[in-house]
Tab-separated table of C-alpha atoms in Angstrom:
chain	number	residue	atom	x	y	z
A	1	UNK	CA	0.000	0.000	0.000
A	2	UNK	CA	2.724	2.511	0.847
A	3	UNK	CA	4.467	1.567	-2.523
A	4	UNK	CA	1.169	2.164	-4.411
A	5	UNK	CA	0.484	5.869	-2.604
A	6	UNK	CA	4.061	6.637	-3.387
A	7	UNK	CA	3.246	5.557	-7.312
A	8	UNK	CA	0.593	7.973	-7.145
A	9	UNK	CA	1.901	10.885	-5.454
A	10	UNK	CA	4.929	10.681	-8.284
A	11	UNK	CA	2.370	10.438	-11.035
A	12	UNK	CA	0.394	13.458	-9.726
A	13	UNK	CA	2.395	16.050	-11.315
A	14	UNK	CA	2.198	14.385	-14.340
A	15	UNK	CA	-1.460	13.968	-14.392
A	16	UNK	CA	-1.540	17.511	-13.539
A	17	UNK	CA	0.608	18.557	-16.438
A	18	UNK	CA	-1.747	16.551	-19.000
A	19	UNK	CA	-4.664	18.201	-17.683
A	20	UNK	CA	-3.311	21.671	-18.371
A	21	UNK	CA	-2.042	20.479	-21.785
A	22	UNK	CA	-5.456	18.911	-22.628
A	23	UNK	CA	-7.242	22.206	-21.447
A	24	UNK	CA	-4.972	23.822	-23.356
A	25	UNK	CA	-5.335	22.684	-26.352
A	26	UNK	CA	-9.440	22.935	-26.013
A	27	UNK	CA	-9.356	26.461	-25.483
A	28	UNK	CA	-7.753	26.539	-28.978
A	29	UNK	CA	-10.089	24.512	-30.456
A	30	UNK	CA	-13.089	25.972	-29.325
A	31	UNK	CA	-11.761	29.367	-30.733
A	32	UNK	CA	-11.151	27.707	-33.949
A	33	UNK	CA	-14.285	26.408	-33.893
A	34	UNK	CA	-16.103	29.445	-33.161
A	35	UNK	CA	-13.688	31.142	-35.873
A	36	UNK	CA	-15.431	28.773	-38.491
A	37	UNK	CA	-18.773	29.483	-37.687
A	38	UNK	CA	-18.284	33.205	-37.412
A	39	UNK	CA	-16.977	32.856	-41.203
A	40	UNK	CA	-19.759	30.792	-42.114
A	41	UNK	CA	-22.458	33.076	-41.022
A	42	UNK	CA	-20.924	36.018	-42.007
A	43	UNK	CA	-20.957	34.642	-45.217
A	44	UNK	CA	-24.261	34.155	-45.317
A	45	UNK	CA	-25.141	37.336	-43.592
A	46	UNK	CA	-22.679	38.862	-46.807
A	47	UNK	CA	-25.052	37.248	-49.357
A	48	UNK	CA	-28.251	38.373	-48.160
A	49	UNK	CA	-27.557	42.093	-47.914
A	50	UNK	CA	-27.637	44.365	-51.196
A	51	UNK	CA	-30.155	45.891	-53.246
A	52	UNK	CA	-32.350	42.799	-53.602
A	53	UNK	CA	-32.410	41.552	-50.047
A	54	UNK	CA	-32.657	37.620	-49.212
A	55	UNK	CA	-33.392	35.375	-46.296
A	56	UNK	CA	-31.434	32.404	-45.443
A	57	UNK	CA	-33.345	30.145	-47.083
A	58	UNK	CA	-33.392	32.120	-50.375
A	59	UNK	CA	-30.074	32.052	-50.078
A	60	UNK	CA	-29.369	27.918	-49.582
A	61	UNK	CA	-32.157	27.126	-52.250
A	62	UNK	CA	-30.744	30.002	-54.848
A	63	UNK	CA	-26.935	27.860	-53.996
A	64	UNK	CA	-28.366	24.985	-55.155
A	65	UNK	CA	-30.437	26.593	-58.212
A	66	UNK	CA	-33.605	25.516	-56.487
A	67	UNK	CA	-35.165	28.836	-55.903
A	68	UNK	CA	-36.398	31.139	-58.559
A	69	UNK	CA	-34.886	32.464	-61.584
A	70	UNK	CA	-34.091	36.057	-60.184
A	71	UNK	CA	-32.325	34.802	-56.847
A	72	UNK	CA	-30.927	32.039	-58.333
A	73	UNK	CA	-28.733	34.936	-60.761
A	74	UNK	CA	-28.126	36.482	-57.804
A	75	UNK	CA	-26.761	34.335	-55.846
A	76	UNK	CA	-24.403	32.232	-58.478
A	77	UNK	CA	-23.963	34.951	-60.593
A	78	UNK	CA	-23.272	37.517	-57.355
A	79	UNK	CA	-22.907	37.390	-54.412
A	80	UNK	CA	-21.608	33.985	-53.834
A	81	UNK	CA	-18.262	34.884	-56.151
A	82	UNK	CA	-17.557	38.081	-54.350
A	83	UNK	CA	-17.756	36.404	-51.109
A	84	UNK	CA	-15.618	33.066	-51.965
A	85	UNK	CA	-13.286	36.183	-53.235
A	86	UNK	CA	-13.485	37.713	-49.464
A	87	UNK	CA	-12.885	34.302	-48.111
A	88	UNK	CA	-9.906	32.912	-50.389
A	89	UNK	CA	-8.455	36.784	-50.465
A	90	UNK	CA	-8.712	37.376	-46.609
A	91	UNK	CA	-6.908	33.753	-46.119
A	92	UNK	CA	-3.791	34.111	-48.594
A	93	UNK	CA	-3.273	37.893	-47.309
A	94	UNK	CA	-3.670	36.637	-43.203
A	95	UNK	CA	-1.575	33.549	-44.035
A	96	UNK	CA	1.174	35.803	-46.035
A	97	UNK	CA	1.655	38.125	-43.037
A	98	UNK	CA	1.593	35.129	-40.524
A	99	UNK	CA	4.698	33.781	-42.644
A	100	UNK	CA	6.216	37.257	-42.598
A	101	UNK	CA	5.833	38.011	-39.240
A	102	UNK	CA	7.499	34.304	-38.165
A	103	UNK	CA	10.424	34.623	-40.365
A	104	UNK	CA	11.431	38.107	-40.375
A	105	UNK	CA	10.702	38.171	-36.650
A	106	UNK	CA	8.541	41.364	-36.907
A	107	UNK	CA	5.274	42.254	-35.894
A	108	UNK	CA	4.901	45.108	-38.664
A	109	UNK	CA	5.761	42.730	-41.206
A	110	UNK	CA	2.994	42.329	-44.036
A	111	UNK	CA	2.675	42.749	-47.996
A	112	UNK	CA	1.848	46.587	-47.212
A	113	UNK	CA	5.002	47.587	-45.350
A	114	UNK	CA	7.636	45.239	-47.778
A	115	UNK	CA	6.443	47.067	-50.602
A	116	UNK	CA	4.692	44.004	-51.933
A	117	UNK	CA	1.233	46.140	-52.449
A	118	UNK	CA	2.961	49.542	-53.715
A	119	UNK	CA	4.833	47.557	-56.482
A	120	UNK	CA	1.937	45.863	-57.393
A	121	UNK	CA	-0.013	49.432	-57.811
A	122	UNK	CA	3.537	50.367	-60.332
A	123	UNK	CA	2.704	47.499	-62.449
A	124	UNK	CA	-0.517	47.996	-62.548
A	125	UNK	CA	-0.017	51.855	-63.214
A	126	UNK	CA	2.139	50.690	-66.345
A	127	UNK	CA	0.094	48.282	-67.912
A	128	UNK	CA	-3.107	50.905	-67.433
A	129	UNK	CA	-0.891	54.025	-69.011
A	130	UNK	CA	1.840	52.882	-71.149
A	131	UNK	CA	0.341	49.481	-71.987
A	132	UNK	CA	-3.130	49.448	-72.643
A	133	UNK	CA	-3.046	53.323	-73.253
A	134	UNK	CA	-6.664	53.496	-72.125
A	135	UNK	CA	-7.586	51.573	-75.340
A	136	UNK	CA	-11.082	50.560	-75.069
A	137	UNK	CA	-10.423	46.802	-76.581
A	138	UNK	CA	-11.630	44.284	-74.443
A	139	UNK	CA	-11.191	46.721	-71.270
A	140	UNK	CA	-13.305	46.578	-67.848
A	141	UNK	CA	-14.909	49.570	-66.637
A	142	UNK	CA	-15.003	50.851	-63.354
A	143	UNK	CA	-17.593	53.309	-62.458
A	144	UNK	CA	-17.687	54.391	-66.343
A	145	UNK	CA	-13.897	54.627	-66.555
A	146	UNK	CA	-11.552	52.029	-68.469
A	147	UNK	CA	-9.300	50.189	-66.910
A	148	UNK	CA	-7.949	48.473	-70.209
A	149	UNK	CA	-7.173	44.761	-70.936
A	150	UNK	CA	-7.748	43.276	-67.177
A	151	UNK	CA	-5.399	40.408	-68.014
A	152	UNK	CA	-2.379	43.072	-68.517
A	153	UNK	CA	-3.348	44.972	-65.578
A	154	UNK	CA	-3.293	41.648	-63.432
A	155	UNK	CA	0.179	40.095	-64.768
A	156	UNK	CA	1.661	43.883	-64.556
A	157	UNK	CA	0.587	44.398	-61.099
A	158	UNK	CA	1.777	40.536	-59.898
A	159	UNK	CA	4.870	41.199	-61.633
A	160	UNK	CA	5.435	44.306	-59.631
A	161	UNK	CA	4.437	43.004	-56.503
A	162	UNK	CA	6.926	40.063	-57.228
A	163	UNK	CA	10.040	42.085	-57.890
A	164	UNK	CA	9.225	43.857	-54.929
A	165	UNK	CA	10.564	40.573	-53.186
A	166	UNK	CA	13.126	39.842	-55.491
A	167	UNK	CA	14.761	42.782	-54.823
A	168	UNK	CA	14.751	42.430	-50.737
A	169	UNK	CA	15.563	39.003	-51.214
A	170	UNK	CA	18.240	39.764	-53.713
A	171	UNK	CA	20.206	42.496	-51.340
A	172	UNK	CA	19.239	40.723	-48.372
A	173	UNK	CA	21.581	37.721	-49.443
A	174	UNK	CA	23.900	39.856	-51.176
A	175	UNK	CA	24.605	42.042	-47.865
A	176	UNK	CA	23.348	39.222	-45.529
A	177	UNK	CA	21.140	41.889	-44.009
A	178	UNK	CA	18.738	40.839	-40.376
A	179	UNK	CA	15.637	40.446	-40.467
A	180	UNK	CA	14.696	43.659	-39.019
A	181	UNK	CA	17.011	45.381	-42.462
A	182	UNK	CA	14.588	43.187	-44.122
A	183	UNK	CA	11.572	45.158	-43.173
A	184	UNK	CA	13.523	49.087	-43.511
A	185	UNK	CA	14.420	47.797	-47.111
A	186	UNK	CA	10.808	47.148	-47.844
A	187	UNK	CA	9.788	50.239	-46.489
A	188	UNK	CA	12.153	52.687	-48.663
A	189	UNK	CA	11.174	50.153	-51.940
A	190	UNK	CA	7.235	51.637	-50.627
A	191	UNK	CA	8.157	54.736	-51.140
A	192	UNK	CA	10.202	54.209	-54.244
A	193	UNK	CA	7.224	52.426	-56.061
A	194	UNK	CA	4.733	55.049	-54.956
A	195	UNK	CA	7.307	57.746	-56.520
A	196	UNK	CA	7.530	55.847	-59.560
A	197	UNK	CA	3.747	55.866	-59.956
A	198	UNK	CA	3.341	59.219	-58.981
A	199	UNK	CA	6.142	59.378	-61.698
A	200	UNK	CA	4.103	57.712	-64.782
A	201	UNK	CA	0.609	59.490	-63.641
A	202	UNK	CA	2.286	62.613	-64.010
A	203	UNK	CA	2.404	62.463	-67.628
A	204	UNK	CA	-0.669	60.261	-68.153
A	205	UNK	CA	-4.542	61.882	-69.311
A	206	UNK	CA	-6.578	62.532	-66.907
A	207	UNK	CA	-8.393	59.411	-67.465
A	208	UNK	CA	-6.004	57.454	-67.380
A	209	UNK	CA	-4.705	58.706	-63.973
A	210	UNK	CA	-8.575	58.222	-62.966
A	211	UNK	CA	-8.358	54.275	-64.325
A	212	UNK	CA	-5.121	53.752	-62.191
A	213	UNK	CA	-6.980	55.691	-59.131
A	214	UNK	CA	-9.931	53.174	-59.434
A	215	UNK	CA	-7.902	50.379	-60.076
A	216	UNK	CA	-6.097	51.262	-56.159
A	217	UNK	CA	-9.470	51.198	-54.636
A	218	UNK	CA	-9.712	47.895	-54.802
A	219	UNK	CA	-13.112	45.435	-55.825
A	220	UNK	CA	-13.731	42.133	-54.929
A	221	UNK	CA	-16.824	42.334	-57.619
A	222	UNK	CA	-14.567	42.340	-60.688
A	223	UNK	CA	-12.917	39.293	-60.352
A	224	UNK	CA	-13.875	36.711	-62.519
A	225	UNK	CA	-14.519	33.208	-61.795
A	226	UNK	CA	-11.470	31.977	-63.596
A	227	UNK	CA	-9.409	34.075	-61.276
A	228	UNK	CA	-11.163	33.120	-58.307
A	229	UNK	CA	-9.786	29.448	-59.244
A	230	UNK	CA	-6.353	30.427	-59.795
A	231	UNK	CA	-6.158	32.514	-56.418
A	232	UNK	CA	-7.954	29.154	-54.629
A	233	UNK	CA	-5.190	27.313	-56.076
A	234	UNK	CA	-2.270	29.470	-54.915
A	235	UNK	CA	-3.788	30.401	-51.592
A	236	UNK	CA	-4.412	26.022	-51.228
A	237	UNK	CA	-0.683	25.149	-51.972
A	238	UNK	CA	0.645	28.370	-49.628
A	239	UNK	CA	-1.330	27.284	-46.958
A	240	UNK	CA	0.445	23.772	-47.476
A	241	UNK	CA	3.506	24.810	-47.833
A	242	UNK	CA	3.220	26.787	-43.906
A	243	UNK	CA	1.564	24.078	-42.218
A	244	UNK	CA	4.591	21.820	-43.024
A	245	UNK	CA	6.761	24.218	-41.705
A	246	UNK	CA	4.775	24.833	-38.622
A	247	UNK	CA	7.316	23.483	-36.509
A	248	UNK	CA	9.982	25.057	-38.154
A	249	UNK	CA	7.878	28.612	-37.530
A	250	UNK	CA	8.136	27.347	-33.712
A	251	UNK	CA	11.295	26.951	-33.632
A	252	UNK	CA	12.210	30.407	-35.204
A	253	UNK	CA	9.624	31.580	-32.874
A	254	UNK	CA	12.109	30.754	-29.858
A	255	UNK	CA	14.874	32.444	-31.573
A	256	UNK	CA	17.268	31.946	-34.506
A	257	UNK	CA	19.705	30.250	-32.428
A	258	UNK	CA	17.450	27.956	-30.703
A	259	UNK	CA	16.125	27.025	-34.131
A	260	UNK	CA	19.315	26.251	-35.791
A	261	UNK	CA	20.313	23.878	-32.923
A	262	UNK	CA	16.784	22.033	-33.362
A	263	UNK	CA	18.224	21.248	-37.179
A	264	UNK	CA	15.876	24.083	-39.204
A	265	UNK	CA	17.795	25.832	-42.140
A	266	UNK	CA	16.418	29.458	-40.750
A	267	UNK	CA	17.601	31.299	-43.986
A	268	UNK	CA	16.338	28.383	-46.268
A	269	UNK	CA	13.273	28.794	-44.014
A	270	UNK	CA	13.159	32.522	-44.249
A	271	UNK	CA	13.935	32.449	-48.104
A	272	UNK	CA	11.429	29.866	-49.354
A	273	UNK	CA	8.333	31.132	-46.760
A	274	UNK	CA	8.942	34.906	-48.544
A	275	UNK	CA	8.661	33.714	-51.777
A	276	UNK	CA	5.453	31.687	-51.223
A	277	UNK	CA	4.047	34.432	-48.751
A	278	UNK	CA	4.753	36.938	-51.701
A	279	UNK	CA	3.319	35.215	-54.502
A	280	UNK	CA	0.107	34.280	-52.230
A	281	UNK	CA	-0.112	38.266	-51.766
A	282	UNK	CA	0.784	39.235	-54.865
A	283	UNK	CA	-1.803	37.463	-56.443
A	284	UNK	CA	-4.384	38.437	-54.437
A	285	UNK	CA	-3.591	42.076	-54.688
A	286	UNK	CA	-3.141	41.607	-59.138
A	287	UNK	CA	-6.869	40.536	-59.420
A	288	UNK	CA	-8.689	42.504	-56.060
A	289	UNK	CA	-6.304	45.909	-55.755
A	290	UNK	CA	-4.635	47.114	-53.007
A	291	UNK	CA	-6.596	45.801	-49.946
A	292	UNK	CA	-4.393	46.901	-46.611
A	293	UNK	CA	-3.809	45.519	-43.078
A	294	UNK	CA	-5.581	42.114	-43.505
A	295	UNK	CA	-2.135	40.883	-43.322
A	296	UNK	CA	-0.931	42.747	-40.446
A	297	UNK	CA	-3.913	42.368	-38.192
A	298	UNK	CA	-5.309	38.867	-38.177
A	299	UNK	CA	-2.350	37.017	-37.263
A	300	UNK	CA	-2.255	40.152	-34.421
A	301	UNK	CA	-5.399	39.156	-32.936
A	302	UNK	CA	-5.326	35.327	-33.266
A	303	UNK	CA	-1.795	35.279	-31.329
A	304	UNK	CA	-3.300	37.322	-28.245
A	305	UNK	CA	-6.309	34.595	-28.663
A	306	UNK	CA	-4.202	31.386	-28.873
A	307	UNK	CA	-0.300	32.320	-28.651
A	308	UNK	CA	2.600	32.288	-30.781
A	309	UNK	CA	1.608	27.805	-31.326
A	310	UNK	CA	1.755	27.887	-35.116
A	311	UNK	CA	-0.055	24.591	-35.351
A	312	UNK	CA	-3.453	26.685	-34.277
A	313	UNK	CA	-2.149	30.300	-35.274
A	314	UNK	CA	-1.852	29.292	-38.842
A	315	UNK	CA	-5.446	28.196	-39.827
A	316	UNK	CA	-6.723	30.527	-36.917
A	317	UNK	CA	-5.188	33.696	-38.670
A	318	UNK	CA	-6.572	32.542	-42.096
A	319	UNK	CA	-10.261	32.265	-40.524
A	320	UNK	CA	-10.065	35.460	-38.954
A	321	UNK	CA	-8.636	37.143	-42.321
A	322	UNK	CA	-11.376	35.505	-44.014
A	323	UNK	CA	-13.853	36.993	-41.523
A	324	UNK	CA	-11.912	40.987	-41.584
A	325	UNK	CA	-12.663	41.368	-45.032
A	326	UNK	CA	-16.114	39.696	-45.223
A	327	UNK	CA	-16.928	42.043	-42.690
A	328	UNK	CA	-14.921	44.990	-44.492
A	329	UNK	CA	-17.064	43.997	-47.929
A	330	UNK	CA	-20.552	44.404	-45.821
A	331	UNK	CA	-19.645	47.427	-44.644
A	332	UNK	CA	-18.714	48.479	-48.099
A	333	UNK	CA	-22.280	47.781	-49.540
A	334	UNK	CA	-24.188	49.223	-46.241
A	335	UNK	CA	-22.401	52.280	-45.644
A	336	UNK	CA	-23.419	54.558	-48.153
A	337	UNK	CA	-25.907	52.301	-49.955
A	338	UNK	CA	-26.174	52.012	-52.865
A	339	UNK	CA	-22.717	53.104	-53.287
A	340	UNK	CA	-20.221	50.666	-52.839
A	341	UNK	CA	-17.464	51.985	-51.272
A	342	UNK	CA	-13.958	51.227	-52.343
A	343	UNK	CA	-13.020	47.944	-50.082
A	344	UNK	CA	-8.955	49.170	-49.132
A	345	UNK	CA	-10.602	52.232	-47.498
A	346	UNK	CA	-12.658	50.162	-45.414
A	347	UNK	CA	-10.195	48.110	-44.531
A	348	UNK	CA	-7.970	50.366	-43.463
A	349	UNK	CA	-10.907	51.775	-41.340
A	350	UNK	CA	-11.231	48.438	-39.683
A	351	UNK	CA	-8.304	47.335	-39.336
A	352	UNK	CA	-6.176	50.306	-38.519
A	353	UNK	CA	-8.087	51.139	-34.550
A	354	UNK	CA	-7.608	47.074	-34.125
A	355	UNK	CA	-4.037	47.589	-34.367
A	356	UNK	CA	-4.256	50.481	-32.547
A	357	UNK	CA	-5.789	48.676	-29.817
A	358	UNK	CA	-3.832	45.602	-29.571
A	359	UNK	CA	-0.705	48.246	-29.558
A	360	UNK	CA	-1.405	49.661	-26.584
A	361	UNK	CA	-2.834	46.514	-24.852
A	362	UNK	CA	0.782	45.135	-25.722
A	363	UNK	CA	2.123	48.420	-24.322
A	364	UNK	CA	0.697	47.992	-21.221
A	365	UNK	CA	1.196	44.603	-20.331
């Protein structure tokens, strides 16, 4: 008997310890549960606002094509693309700045503040200007004014979101510069891109500064369904690509030094999760425009939720950047109705006081 109460007075502390680990891990669940449903009904909520208002169940029977003619057009025809544009949008740009944040060991780290998004608006200025010259051949239109060939526009404005990162990635191995040189770098490329836009407007026509103007605004409404499935399938394999290496992001997480004697290759690491986290961005921003701090706040708020564990932080940041710009698209469409207001002001609106907030509740603690 003594032998036995001895057993279990050792094993207490270890019961103890699985307890806290198994309530640990619930708590994360739970919010990633409640993430999920949160996107789902926001979803629907999304689909049922707008000139022609629905009810739920107009909403699952137009899905289907079992309602009538007029909500079944618009709901396919829609609604439902602009919100699996919210969704698949608000998960590559949360996911991009989760992988930024983790490698460059930065908090401010996103595709705004490495230039990603103001050499995207370059490109974009180039194609619509010097490129398309306003021609009106198979152009889109945005509030009446061309954009040209939306194709162009969307390869010109990837490709200048892309160099964006081949540049920092180029100097940064050249000069073997720290992650935090990483981040000034992609700050004074910002400012160079916006001055060589500013550059090209000056000597464009007034509509053509107007299409490039528009074009910045951002609209999850113009993309078409065959760019919805080539975003789905870059945002898919990025979000592969960093839940493999969410145990290499924990290991970084503890430091570079720690990491490298676990076995991870941080610059491989670093290199590789840039390039995947800038094409996922880069993407998004060539067919939706410039949205801003998607990237910068959800993984923000899901790590004061559920910690710096990239197993949950990962797919948690992606639900709650899905949920930021649903949320940021409603508010577009309510505001002012029936305006639609332009979708990066209103995220900047929403996402700039959250950052705000969590700033100073980081300050204080």
């Amino acid at each position: 008997m003594q032998e036995e109460r001895l057993t279990d007075k050792d094993l207490a502390p270890q019961q103890e310890i699985e307890r806290a680990y198994d309530g640990y891990i619930r708590h994360k669940r739970l919010v990633m549960f409640a993430l999920v449903v949160i996107v789902c009904a926001l979803a629907v909520w999304s689909m049922a606002i707008g000139s022609i208002e629905l009810s739920p169940g107009e909403i699952v029977a137009g899905l289907f094509g079992q309602a009538d003619g007029r909500v079944n057009t618009v709901v396919q025809n829609m609604r439902l693309p602009r919100v699996l544009v919210a969704v698949i949008a608000g998960i590559a740009l949360a996911l991009a700045g989760c992988a930024y944040q983790s490698t460059l060991r930065n908090p401010l780290a996103s595709a705004s503040t490495l230039g990603i998004a103001q050499g995207a608006a370059f490109g974009a200025s180039i194609a619509i200007i010097l490129v398309s010259g306003g021609s009106p051949h198979n152009s889109a239109a945005y509030e009446g004014v061309s954009t040209g060939d939306p194709v162009i526009t969307a390869l010109f404005a990837f490709a200048g979101a892309m160099l964006s990162t081949v540049v920092i990635l180029g100097l940064s191995r050249f000069r073997e510069m720290s992650p935090e040189s990483i981040v000034l770098l992609g700050v004074a490329l910002s400012a160079l891109f916006t001055a060589g836009t500013t550059m090209v407007q000056y000597f464009a026509e007034d509509s053509q500064v107007a299409a490039v103007v528009f074009w910045t605004f951002g609209d999850l409404s113009r993309v078409t369904r065959a760019q919805i499935v080539v975003m789905a399938v870059v945002t898919a394999a990025s979000a592969v690509f960093f839940f493999v290496n969410r145990w290499n992001y924990n290991a970084i997480e503890g430091g570079e030094g720690l990491a490298h004697g676990l076995g991870v290759n941080v610059s491989r690491i670093r290199l590789a999760s840039m390039v995947v986290a800038s094409a996922a961005a880069s993407c998004v921003i060539a067919f939706c425009g410039i949205i801003n701090f998607v990237g910068l706040v959800a993984p923000h708020i899901m790590r004061r939720l559920l910690g710096a564990d990239y197993r949950y932080l990962l797919p948690a940041s992606a639900l709650a950047g899905a949920a930021l710009l649903l949320i940021s698209d409603m508010l577009c469409h309510v505001v002012v109705a029936p305006l639609i207001l332009p979708i990066s002001a209103i995220t900047s609106f929403v996402g700039a006081p959250i950052f705000i907030y969590l700033l100073f509740k980081g300050v204080s603690r």
